[in-house]
Amino acid sequence: MRKFASTFTLLAAALLSWSCDRGGAYPNRPVTIICPWSAGGGTDGLSRQMGIFLEEKLKAPFNVINETGGEGVTGHSTGALAAPDGYTLTMMTAELNMLHWRRMTPIDCSHFRTLMVLNCEPAAIIVPADSPWKTVGDLEEAIGKNPGKLKASGTAKGGTWHLAFAGWLAKAGLPISAVKWIPTRGASPSLQELMAKNLDLVCCSLPEAQALIQGGNLKGLGVMSDERIKGFDNVKTFKEQGVDWSLVGWRALGVPIDTPVEVIDTLMNALRDIVGSDEFASFMKTGNYNVSIREGDEARETLDSMDAEMGKLLSMPEFKDLEKSGYSKDTYPAILGCALLLLLSTLALRSRKQEPAAPAGSPSWKGPAAVCLAALGYAVLAPIAGFILTAGLLLFLLFLFLGNRAVKSLVLAAAISCLVYLVFATWLRVDLPRQFIEW
Amino acid sequence: MNPGPIETAFTNVFLNLDVLLVIFAAAAYGIFMGAVPGLTATMAVALLIPLTYFMDTTSALAAVVTLVASAIFAGDIPNTLLRIPGTPSSAAYTDDAYALTLQGRHQAALGVSLVFSVAGGIFGTLVLIFLARPLASLATSFSSFEYFWLYLLGLSCAALVSRGSSLKGALALVIGLLISTIGLSAVHSEPRFTFGVPQLLKGIEFIPAMIGLFGISEVLRNMSGSAGLGAIPAGQMTEADRGGAIRSTFEPALQTLTGRIFHFLRSSSIGSLIGMLPGAGADIAAWVSKAVSKRFSSKPDEYGKGSLEAIADSTAANNSALAGAWVPALVFGIPGDSVTALVIGVLTMHHVTPGPAIFENQGELVYSIYAMFLVANLFLLPLGFLAIRAGGLLIRIPRPVLLPCILLFCIVGSYAIRNSTLDIVVMLLMGLLGFFLERRQVPLGPVVLGIILGGPLEEKFIQSLTSSDGKIAAFFSRPAAAVLGIACLALWVSPLLLRKKTRPGETAE
């Protein structure tokens, strides 16, 4: 047993000496890139690739975390409110221009220092290939003749593509309610509904529908940009078709507004090198990203003008009404609540009729209480004391509680917590809390 | 199909040492990721993506294909040994598998899992080979109405086949669905039941919930003293091991397989069909297959209490669903699940555009994918066996040492999904919920499926209502929707009718 104890002391000493090097220039520890959208989407792909490029340039791990939910509220808020030390980057998207107008979050562009706009995706209108409409004008006429009959989607109500579509309707002098907008989770499910003939048109970016357009299932009626999109050369712009309307979604890397200048300079230099490289160009080409590099004032102007456009659209009285219309958020929980009450009352009636169930034996509450305390203790202590110490302490106390001998508990606790850290934090890059002991 | 591309594709895969090495490494990595609760197949693939950019197309796809197949099987290991489903698709048969472990028959349970996973995977591949194009058009005919009924059908199956009375199954389901309403809904993006806690806007993540409901509740049960604190009874262990490791693992599986060829074909077909629909997946497939299996079984009473049949039929379905998910991804570029969404990314990175033309332009590649599925499943057999042997050591660890380690793994697994301390608290609360529900004999599987499918169900429900102007009749107006809807309603009505006939036996519940 002595031997175990001395091995443990040695191990701990080695770990401590390992972990002391915390000084040095930025970046000297892993950097997080927050992606507000889920894994597998376009924003995620761009975030991950930028992570790889930055990691190569700055010689520190750049890990992507998908902070999804709330139409981008979660990811953007987490990114804006992170410590302004350059260790949290955010892949900002066009939703940042809209969420604050819809009062979903106070966070807007002013909370970020925009490093660089990387990519712009113009909205486009996509219909089945056998649709009778050939131009945007045909569609406008059809909508005018059958107000409220046609069904469209592309994203949730009030999402970028919905605003792009609504903006065009407003430009054409049609009420926004002239087309029924079915809320969906994004381009993929919308295209699925379009293929299943449950929608008449979809508004999303052209690359999102590439496979179906090239396969001859769907066609683009028009794209809301100043120029045609590479790879979709036969889809005319709205301007070419006599409609002065354009709207693009954008993606940009940003850091919290108070980030120190030295850190920003380091990042900017790395980013300039990256976007100038052949690897970047070929990645953007194969990934179907429409490259549009803007930095400094130019980037700010792009974002601010988009913000103003969104503000104009979203403060239209029609739009406000639209947000309220449809089925309320309480419809579904209310139905479930009724089902719950019904089931509980049926079960209560039944158990009264039947003889009472055999008692399962009165449990001892000490063990479960220890488990709860341990888990809650971990949640409180880990951010302060770091993973290894907290996990070690948790294991040690529980081992003791379950009747293991003290030395055995100590050695096992130390070994297991270090092993778990090694596997999760070092190999799998889970961002476990790092304090005191880390490597 | 001309033999040219098929031949080259198969030599590319079978006779290429690099690709075989990649498949081997990916299988080992996938087994590890699947076996650790909280690490999912999607996460494994996402971590792998940056590496795939530097591989050639065949190797990159081989890695992804193998990774997913092995991770889904490996989810059965903690599911069986520790009662923590490694992936949500294992949750359909947690009760059966863990009951077998308590009887000292974990080798048999895992052997059946492995053999039927592999067989299901191969069946799914064959479906992909022969029926990809004709069936893909079926997949795109599904609108929100059909999805609404399909989700409801999957949920109903879960509620009706779980252990205990179907009323309690329904209760569990509604609890799960209600938990899923926490957070911002995809349809309205308005906060619900968040009590002003900003982190709750994201909703309850199902991985921590699942780990809590199954894993923590089992730790709590063990620690509450109502179950013994010793290891699995030693006598039963040696009995299971006596016939040699290979025999005790594979013999029950082969017996089950030879006796149930027809059942196997049925389960795998269900899996392939459901897997092919974008948005449905391996988890729904497992539940529906189990429900069908129980309905036609000669021993329905054993389901939920350690039935090898239940494990066999569910696991065959969830593995055959995997290949199915590639159909809409390859043919239309519409991803069937989060993994195939990542796959489409990998494909475009390698200058391959998914779409109907892929069979003409990139035929060789498509056939390579088929070949990879076959190789990956064959590799899974020996590697999976080793993993089962390694996992078997777990339950020899005395419980006073094992339980704290399980707790730590549950904590890290819940945290790892999105680096959130709140998820640890969620996990603990779900553990307590699971603990109390179990004491009242309420099954836990439907709660998990409710949490997973609650959001999509609401989404399709509201979408359908919006597009039909609130007319309920529209839910039956499309032919496919009508069939699914009637099947779903019949599922709920039939037990009521049956019960009236067999009323005297009813108290047996």
Short mmCIF file of N, CA and C in Angstrom, two decimals, chain A residues 87-151:
data_model
loop_
_atom_site.label_atom_id
_atom_site.label_comp_id
_atom_site.label_asym_id
_atom_site.label_seq_id
_atom_site.Cartn_x
_atom_site.Cartn_y
_atom_site.Cartn_z
N TYR A 87 -10.21 33.73 -26.80
CA TYR A 87 -10.29 32.28 -26.75
C TYR A 87 -11.69 31.77 -27.12
N THR A 88 -12.59 32.69 -27.41
CA THR A 88 -13.90 32.28 -27.92
C THR A 88 -14.20 33.10 -29.18
N LEU A 89 -14.22 32.42 -30.32
CA LEU A 89 -14.60 33.05 -31.58
C LEU A 89 -16.03 32.62 -31.91
N THR A 90 -16.74 33.44 -32.67
CA THR A 90 -18.09 33.05 -33.06
C THR A 90 -18.21 33.11 -34.57
N MET A 91 -18.80 32.08 -35.16
CA MET A 91 -19.14 32.15 -36.58
C MET A 91 -20.52 32.79 -36.64
N MET A 92 -20.52 34.13 -36.81
CA MET A 92 -21.77 34.88 -36.80
C MET A 92 -22.50 34.66 -38.13
N THR A 93 -23.83 34.69 -38.06
CA THR A 93 -24.60 34.55 -39.31
C THR A 93 -25.64 35.66 -39.39
N ALA A 94 -26.30 35.77 -40.55
CA ALA A 94 -27.20 36.88 -40.83
C ALA A 94 -28.32 37.03 -39.80
N GLU A 95 -28.64 35.95 -39.09
CA GLU A 95 -29.71 36.02 -38.10
C GLU A 95 -29.43 37.06 -37.02
N LEU A 96 -28.13 37.34 -36.81
CA LEU A 96 -27.73 38.33 -35.82
C LEU A 96 -28.39 39.68 -36.13
N ASN A 97 -28.65 39.96 -37.41
CA ASN A 97 -29.28 41.20 -37.81
C ASN A 97 -30.78 41.23 -37.52
N MET A 98 -31.35 40.08 -37.23
CA MET A 98 -32.80 40.03 -37.10
C MET A 98 -33.29 39.75 -35.69
N LEU A 99 -32.50 38.95 -34.97
CA LEU A 99 -32.98 38.48 -33.67
C LEU A 99 -33.33 39.64 -32.74
N HIS A 100 -32.50 40.70 -32.76
CA HIS A 100 -32.76 41.79 -31.82
C HIS A 100 -33.98 42.60 -32.24
N TRP A 101 -34.25 42.70 -33.55
CA TRP A 101 -35.46 43.39 -34.00
C TRP A 101 -36.70 42.63 -33.56
N ARG A 102 -36.57 41.31 -33.48
CA ARG A 102 -37.73 40.52 -33.05
C ARG A 102 -37.77 40.38 -31.54
N ARG A 103 -36.93 41.11 -30.87
CA ARG A 103 -36.85 41.14 -29.41
C ARG A 103 -36.60 39.76 -28.81
N MET A 104 -35.88 38.92 -29.54
CA MET A 104 -35.58 37.60 -28.98
C MET A 104 -34.33 37.63 -28.13
N THR A 105 -33.49 38.65 -28.35
CA THR A 105 -32.27 38.80 -27.57
C THR A 105 -31.81 40.24 -27.70
N PRO A 106 -31.16 40.80 -26.68
CA PRO A 106 -30.61 42.15 -26.84
C PRO A 106 -29.31 42.16 -27.66
N ILE A 107 -28.75 40.97 -27.93
CA ILE A 107 -27.45 40.90 -28.62
C ILE A 107 -27.60 41.32 -30.09
N ASP A 108 -26.73 42.23 -30.57
CA ASP A 108 -26.69 42.53 -31.99
C ASP A 108 -25.23 42.70 -32.43
N CYS A 109 -25.05 43.23 -33.65
CA CYS A 109 -23.68 43.31 -34.19
C CYS A 109 -22.76 44.13 -33.31
N SER A 110 -23.32 45.10 -32.55
CA SER A 110 -22.46 45.98 -31.77
C SER A 110 -21.79 45.25 -30.61
N HIS A 111 -22.26 44.05 -30.30
CA HIS A 111 -21.62 43.29 -29.23
C HIS A 111 -20.40 42.54 -29.73
N PHE A 112 -20.21 42.55 -31.04
CA PHE A 112 -19.09 41.79 -31.62
C PHE A 112 -18.11 42.73 -32.29
N ARG A 113 -16.87 42.34 -32.29
CA ARG A 113 -15.91 42.94 -33.19
C ARG A 113 -15.83 41.99 -34.37
N THR A 114 -16.36 42.43 -35.53
CA THR A 114 -16.36 41.55 -36.69
C THR A 114 -14.95 41.47 -37.26
N LEU A 115 -14.39 40.27 -37.27
CA LEU A 115 -13.04 40.13 -37.80
C LEU A 115 -13.10 40.15 -39.33
N MET A 116 -13.92 39.26 -39.89
CA MET A 116 -13.93 39.16 -41.34
C MET A 116 -15.23 38.49 -41.82
N VAL A 117 -15.88 39.12 -42.80
CA VAL A 117 -16.99 38.46 -43.48
C VAL A 117 -16.38 37.51 -44.50
N LEU A 118 -16.80 36.25 -44.45
CA LEU A 118 -16.14 35.25 -45.29
C LEU A 118 -16.98 34.87 -46.50
N ASN A 119 -18.30 34.91 -46.33
CA ASN A 119 -19.14 34.26 -47.32
C ASN A 119 -20.50 34.93 -47.34
N CYS A 120 -21.07 35.10 -48.54
CA CYS A 120 -22.41 35.66 -48.68
C CYS A 120 -23.25 34.71 -49.52
N GLU A 121 -24.44 34.41 -49.08
CA GLU A 121 -25.33 33.52 -49.84
C GLU A 121 -26.61 34.27 -50.19
N PRO A 122 -26.79 34.62 -51.46
CA PRO A 122 -28.03 35.28 -51.84
C PRO A 122 -29.21 34.31 -51.78
N ALA A 123 -30.38 34.84 -51.44
CA ALA A 123 -31.59 34.03 -51.45
C ALA A 123 -32.04 33.79 -52.89
N ALA A 124 -32.74 32.69 -53.11
CA ALA A 124 -33.25 32.41 -54.45
C ALA A 124 -34.62 31.77 -54.32
N ILE A 125 -35.41 31.85 -55.38
CA ILE A 125 -36.72 31.20 -55.36
C ILE A 125 -36.66 29.94 -56.20
N ILE A 126 -37.06 28.83 -55.60
CA ILE A 126 -36.92 27.52 -56.24
C ILE A 126 -38.29 26.86 -56.34
N VAL A 127 -38.58 26.34 -57.53
CA VAL A 127 -39.88 25.71 -57.77
C VAL A 127 -39.65 24.36 -58.45
N PRO A 128 -40.68 23.48 -58.50
CA PRO A 128 -40.50 22.21 -59.20
C PRO A 128 -40.16 22.46 -60.68
N ALA A 129 -39.40 21.53 -61.28
CA ALA A 129 -38.96 21.73 -62.66
C ALA A 129 -40.15 21.80 -63.61
N ASP A 130 -41.27 21.10 -63.28
CA ASP A 130 -42.42 21.10 -64.19
C ASP A 130 -43.41 22.22 -63.88
N SER A 131 -42.97 23.18 -63.07
CA SER A 131 -43.88 24.26 -62.72
C SER A 131 -44.15 25.15 -63.93
N PRO A 132 -45.37 25.69 -64.07
CA PRO A 132 -45.70 26.54 -65.23
C PRO A 132 -45.00 27.89 -65.17
N TRP A 133 -44.50 28.30 -63.98
CA TRP A 133 -43.86 29.61 -63.88
C TRP A 133 -42.46 29.55 -64.46
N LYS A 134 -42.16 30.56 -65.31
CA LYS A 134 -40.83 30.60 -65.93
C LYS A 134 -40.00 31.74 -65.36
N THR A 135 -40.67 32.81 -64.93
CA THR A 135 -39.94 33.96 -64.40
C THR A 135 -40.53 34.38 -63.06
N VAL A 136 -39.83 35.30 -62.41
CA VAL A 136 -40.35 35.85 -61.16
C VAL A 136 -41.68 36.56 -61.41
N GLY A 137 -41.78 37.16 -62.59
CA GLY A 137 -43.02 37.85 -62.95
C GLY A 137 -44.22 36.91 -63.00
N ASP A 138 -44.02 35.71 -63.58
CA ASP A 138 -45.11 34.72 -63.63
C ASP A 138 -45.60 34.40 -62.22
N LEU A 139 -44.62 34.23 -61.31
CA LEU A 139 -44.96 33.87 -59.94
C LEU A 139 -45.74 35.00 -59.27
N GLU A 140 -45.26 36.24 -59.53
CA GLU A 140 -45.92 37.41 -58.94
C GLU A 140 -47.38 37.46 -59.37
N GLU A 141 -47.60 37.18 -60.66
CA GLU A 141 -48.96 37.20 -61.20
C GLU A 141 -49.81 36.12 -60.53
N ALA A 142 -49.23 34.92 -60.40
CA ALA A 142 -49.96 33.81 -59.79
C ALA A 142 -50.33 34.13 -58.35
N ILE A 143 -49.42 34.74 -57.63
CA ILE A 143 -49.71 35.09 -56.24
C ILE A 143 -50.83 36.14 -56.19
N GLY A 144 -50.73 37.13 -57.10
CA GLY A 144 -51.74 38.17 -57.13
C GLY A 144 -53.13 37.61 -57.41
N LYS A 145 -53.20 36.58 -58.26
CA LYS A 145 -54.50 36.02 -58.63
C LYS A 145 -55.09 35.13 -57.54
N ASN A 146 -54.21 34.41 -56.80
CA ASN A 146 -54.69 33.51 -55.74
C ASN A 146 -54.13 33.90 -54.38
N PRO A 147 -54.55 35.05 -53.85
CA PRO A 147 -53.93 35.44 -52.57
C PRO A 147 -54.24 34.43 -51.46
N GLY A 148 -53.21 34.07 -50.69
CA GLY A 148 -53.41 33.16 -49.56
C GLY A 148 -53.48 31.70 -49.93
N LYS A 149 -53.35 31.38 -51.24
CA LYS A 149 -53.49 29.98 -51.65
C LYS A 149 -52.15 29.25 -51.71
N LEU A 150 -51.13 29.95 -52.23
CA LEU A 150 -49.84 29.27 -52.42
C LEU A 150 -49.12 29.09 -51.09
N LYS A 151 -48.34 27.98 -51.02
CA LYS A 151 -47.61 27.67 -49.78
C LYS A 151 -46.11 27.71 -50.06
#
